[in-house]
mmCIF file of C-alpha atoms in Angstrom:
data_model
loop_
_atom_site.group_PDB
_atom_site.id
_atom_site.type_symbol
_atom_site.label_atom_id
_atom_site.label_comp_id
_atom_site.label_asym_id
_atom_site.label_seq_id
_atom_site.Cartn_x
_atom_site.Cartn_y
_atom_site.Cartn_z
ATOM 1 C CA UNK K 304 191.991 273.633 219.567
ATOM 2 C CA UNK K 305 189.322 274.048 217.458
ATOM 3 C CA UNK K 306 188.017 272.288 214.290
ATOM 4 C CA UNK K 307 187.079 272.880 211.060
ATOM 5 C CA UNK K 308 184.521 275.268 211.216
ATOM 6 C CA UNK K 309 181.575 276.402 208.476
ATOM 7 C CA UNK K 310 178.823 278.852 208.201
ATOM 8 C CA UNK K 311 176.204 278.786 207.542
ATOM 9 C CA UNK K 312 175.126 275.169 208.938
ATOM 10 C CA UNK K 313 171.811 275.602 206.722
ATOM 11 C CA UNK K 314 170.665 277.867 204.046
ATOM 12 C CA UNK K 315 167.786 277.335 201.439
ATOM 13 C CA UNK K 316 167.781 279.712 197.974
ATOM 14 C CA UNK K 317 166.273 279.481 194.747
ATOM 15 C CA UNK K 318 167.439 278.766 191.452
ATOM 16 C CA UNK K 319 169.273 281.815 189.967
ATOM 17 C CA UNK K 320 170.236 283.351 193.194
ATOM 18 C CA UNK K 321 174.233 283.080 194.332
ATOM 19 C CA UNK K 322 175.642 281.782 197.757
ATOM 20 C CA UNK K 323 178.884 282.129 199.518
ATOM 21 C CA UNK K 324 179.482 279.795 202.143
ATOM 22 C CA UNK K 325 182.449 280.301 204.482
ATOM 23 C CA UNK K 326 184.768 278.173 206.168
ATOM 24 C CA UNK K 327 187.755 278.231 208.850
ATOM 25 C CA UNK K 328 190.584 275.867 208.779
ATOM 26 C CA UNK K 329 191.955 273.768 211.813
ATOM 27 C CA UNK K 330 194.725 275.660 213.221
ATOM 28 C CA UNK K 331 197.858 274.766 211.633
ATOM 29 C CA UNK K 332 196.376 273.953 208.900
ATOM 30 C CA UNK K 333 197.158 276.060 205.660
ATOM 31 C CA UNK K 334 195.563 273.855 203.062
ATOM 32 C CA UNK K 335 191.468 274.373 202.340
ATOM 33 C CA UNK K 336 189.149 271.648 200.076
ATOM 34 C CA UNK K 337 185.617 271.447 198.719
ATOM 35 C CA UNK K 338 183.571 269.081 198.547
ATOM 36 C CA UNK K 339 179.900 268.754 197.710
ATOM 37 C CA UNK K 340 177.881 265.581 199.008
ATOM 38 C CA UNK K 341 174.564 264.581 197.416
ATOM 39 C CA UNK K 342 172.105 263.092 199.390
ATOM 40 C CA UNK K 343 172.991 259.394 199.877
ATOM 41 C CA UNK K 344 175.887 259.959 197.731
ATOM 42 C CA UNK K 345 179.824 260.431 198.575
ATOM 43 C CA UNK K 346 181.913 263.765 199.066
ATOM 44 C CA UNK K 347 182.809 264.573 195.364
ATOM 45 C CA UNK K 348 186.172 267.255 195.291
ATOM 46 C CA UNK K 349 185.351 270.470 194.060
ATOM 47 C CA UNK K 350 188.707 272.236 194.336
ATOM 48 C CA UNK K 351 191.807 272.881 196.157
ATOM 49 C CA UNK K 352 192.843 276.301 197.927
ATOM 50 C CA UNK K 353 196.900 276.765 198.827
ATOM 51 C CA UNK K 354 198.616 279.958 199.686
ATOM 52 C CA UNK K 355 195.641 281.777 198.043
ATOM 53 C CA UNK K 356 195.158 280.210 194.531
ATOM 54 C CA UNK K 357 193.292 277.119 193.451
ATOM 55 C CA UNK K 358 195.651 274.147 193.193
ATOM 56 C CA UNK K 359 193.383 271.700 191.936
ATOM 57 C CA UNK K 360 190.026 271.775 190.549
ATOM 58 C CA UNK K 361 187.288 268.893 190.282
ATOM 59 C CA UNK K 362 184.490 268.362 187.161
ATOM 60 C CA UNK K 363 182.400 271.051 188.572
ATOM 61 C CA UNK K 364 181.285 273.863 185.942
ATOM 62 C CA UNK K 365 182.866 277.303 186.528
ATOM 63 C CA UNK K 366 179.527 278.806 188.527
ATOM 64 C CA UNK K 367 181.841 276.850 190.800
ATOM 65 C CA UNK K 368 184.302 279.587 192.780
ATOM 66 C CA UNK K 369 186.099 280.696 195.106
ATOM 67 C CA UNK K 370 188.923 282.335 197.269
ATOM 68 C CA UNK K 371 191.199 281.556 200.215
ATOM 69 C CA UNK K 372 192.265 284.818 202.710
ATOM 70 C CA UNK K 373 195.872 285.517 203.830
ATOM 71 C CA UNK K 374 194.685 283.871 207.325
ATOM 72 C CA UNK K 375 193.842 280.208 205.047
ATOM 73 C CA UNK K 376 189.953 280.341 205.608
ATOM 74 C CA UNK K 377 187.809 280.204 202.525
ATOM 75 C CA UNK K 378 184.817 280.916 200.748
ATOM 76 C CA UNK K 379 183.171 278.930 198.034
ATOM 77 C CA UNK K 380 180.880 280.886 195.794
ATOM 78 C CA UNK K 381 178.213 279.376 193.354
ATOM 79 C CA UNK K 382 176.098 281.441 191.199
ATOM 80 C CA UNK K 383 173.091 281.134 188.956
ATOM 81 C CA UNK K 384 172.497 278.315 191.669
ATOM 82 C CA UNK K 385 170.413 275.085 189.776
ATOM 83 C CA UNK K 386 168.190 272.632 191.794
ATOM 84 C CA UNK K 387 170.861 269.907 191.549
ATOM 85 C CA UNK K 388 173.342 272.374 193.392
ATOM 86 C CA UNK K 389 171.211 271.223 196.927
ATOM 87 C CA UNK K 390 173.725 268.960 198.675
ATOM 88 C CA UNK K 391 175.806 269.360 201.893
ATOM 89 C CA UNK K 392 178.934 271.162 200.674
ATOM 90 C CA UNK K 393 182.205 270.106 203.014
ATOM 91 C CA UNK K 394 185.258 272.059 203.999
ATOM 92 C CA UNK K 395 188.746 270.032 204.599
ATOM 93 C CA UNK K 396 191.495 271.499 205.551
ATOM 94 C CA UNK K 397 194.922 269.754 205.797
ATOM 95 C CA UNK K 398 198.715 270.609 205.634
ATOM 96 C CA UNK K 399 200.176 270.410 202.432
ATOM 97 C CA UNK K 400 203.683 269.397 204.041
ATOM 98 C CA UNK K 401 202.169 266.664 205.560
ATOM 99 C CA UNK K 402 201.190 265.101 202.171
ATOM 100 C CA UNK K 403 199.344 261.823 203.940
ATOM 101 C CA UNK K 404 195.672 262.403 202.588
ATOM 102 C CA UNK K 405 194.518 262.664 205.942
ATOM 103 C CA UNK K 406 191.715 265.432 206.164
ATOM 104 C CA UNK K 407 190.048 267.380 208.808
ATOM 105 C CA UNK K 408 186.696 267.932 207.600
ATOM 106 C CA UNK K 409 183.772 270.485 209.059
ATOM 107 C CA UNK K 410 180.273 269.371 209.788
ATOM 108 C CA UNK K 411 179.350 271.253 206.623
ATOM 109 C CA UNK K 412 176.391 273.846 205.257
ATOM 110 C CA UNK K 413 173.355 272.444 203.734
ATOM 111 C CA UNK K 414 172.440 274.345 200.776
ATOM 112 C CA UNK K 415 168.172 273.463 199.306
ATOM 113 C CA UNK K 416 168.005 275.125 196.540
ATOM 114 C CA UNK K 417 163.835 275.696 195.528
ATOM 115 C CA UNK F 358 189.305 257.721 186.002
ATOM 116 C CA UNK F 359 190.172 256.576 189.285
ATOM 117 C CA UNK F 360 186.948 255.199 191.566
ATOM 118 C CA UNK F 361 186.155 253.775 194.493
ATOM 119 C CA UNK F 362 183.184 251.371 194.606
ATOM 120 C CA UNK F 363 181.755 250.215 197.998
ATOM 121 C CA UNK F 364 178.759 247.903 198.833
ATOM 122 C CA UNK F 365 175.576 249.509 199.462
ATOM 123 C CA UNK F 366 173.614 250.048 202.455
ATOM 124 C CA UNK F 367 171.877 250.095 204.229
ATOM 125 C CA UNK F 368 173.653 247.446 206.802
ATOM 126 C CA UNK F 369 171.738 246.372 210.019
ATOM 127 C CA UNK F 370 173.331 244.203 212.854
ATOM 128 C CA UNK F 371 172.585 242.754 216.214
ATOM 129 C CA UNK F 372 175.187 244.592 219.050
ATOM 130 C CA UNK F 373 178.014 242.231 218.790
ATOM 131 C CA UNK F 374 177.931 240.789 215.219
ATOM 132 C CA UNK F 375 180.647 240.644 213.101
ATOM 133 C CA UNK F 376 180.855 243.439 210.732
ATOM 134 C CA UNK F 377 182.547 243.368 206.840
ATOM 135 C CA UNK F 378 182.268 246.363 204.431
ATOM 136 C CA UNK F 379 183.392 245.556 201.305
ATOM 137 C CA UNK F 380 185.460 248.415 199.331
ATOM 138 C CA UNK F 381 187.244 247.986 195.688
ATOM 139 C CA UNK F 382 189.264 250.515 194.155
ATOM 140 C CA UNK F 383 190.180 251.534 190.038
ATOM 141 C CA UNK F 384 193.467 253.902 190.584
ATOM 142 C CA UNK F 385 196.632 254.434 188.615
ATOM 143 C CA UNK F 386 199.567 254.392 190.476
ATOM 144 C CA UNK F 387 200.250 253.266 193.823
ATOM 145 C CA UNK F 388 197.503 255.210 196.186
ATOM 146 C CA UNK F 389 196.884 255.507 199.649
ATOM 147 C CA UNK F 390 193.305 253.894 201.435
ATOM 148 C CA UNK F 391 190.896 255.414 203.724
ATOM 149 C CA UNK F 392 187.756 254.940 206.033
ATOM 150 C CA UNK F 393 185.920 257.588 207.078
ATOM 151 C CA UNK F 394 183.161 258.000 209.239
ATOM 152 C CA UNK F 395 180.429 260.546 209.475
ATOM 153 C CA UNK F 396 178.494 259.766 212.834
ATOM 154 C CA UNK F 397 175.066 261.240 213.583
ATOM 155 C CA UNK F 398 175.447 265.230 213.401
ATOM 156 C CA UNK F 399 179.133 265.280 213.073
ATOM 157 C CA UNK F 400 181.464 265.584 210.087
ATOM 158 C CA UNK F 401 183.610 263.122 208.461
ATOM 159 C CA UNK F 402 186.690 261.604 210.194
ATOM 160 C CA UNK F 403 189.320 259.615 209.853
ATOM 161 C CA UNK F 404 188.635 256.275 210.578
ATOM 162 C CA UNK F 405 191.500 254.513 209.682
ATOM 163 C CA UNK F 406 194.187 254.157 206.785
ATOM 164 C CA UNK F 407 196.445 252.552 204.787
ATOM 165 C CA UNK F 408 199.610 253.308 202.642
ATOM 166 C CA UNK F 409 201.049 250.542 200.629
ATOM 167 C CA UNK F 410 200.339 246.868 199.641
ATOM 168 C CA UNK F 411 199.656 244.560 202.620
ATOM 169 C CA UNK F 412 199.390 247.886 204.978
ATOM 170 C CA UNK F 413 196.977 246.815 207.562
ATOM 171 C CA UNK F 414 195.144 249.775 209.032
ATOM 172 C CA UNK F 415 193.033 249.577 212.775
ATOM 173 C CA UNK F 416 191.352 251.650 215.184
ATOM 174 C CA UNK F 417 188.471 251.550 217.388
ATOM 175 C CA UNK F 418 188.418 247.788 216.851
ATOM 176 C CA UNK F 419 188.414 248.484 213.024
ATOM 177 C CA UNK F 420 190.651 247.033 210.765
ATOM 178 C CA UNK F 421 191.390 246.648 206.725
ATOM 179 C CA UNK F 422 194.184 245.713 204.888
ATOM 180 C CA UNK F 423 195.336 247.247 201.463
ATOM 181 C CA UNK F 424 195.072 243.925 199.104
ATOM 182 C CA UNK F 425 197.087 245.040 195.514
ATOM 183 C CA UNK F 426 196.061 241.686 194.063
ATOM 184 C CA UNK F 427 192.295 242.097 194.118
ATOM 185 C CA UNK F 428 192.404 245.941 194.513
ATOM 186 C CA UNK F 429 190.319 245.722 197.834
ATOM 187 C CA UNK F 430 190.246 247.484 201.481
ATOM 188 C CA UNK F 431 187.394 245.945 203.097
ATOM 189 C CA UNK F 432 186.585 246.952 206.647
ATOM 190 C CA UNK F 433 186.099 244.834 209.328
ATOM 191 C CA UNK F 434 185.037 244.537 213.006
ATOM 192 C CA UNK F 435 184.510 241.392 215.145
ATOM 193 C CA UNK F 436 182.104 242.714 217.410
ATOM 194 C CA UNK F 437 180.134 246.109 216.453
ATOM 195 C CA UNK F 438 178.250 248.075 219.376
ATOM 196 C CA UNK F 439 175.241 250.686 218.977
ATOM 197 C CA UNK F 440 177.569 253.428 219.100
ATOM 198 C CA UNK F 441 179.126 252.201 216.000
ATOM 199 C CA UNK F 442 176.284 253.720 213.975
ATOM 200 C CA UNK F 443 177.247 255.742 211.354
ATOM 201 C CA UNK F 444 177.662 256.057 207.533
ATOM 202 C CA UNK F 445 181.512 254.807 206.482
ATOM 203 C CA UNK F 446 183.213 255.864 203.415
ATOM 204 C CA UNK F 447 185.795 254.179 201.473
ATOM 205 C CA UNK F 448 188.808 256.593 199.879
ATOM 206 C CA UNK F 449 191.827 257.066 198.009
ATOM 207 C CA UNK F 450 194.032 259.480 197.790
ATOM 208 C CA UNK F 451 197.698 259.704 195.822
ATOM 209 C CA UNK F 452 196.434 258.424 192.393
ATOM 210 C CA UNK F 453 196.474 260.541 190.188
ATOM 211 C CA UNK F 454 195.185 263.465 191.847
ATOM 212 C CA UNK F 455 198.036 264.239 194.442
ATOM 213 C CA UNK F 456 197.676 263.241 198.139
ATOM 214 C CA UNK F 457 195.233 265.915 199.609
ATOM 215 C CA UNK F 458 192.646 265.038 196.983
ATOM 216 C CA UNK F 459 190.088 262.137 198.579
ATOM 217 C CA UNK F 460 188.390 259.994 195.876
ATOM 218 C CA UNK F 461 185.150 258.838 197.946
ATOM 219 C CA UNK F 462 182.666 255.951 197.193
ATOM 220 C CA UNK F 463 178.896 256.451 197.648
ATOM 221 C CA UNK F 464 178.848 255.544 201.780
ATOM 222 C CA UNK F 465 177.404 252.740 203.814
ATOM 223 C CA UNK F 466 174.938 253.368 206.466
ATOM 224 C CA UNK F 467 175.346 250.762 209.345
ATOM 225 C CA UNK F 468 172.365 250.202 211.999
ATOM 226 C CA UNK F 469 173.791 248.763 215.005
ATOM 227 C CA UNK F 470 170.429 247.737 217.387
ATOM 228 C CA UNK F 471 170.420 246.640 221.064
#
């Protein structure tokens, strides 16, 4: 059964470009969430992907985007990226009818941005 | 808001020392309490958890119980091993941002040496 899985695991861009970073949910799962982790810092929640809209949405700015498929994988989407925007940004997937707060998180992509 | 504020790192202990991580929480409502762990290379997981007042959560020869009265879920382990390495989060989830959204602190990085 596999994981969570993300791609890319690393990327580096510079300021003013856009990324898309990708990410497949563990099977079953139908719920996908964002998170972005500084370095040395905690996972902060960007937003919330169910059934193909965003559910809930974090203090991030609205360069902040993106999309879930009909098969529950995601992408997030920043643009005009800013130097603060390098961090390790974490997919979670879960099942929203198993409302326990227990998520299944990927090993993430780790965005420099230069 | 709701927060999560955990003691800072980093933590470095003999194999076989007693372990204590100390977590507080500021939440609305009645939320549910986490520990994660991110180990070397690998993403986030579940560590244990907790779901009302007095809850005790274990695994792995962790444990922490949800204290209401002084808003705390400190971790604990009476004998740690090098393999417990790793950088633990505190959570909470079910505040006010619905049950799939995890409210992280900043991490603690624990060095367990021979």
């Amino acid at each position: 059964d596999a994981g969570v899985t993300q791609s890319p695991t690393h990327l580096i861009k510079t300021r003013g470009q856009q990324v898309t970073l990708r990410c497949s949910p563990k099977s079953g799962h139908d719920t996908v969430s964002w998170y972005q982790q500084a370095l040395g810092q905690g996972p902060q929640f960007i937003f919330q992907y169910y059934e193909e809209e965003e559910r809930q949405r974090g203090n991030f700015p609205d360069r902040f985007s993106g999309h879930q498929f009909p098969n529950y994988s995601s992408e997030l989407n920043v643009n005009a990226l800013l130097l603060g925007d390098s961090a390790l940004y974490l997919c979670a997937s879960s099942r929203l009818d198993r409302n326990t707060g227990e998520l299944f998180f990927g090993e993430g992509s780790r965005l420099t941005v230069l | 808001g709701d927060s999560v504020t955990q003691m800072e790192g980093p933590v470095t202990l003999s194999e076989e020392a007693c372990l204590t991580i100390n977590c507080t929480y500021t939440a609305t409502g009645y939320p549910s309490l986490f520990w994660y762990v991110q180990y070397p290379g690998e993403g986030l997981q579940l560590l244990l958890k907790a779901t009302k007042a007095d809850d005790k959560g274990s695994n792995k020869g962790f444990e922490a119980t949800y204290r209401k009265e002084t808003t705390s879920f400190h971790l604990e382990k009476g004998s740690v091993q090098v393999s417990d390495s790793a950088v633990y989060f505190c959570a909470l989830s079910g505040a006010s941002g619905g049950y799939n959204k995890l409210i992280f602190g900043a991490g603690t990085r624990l060095a367990v040496h021979p």
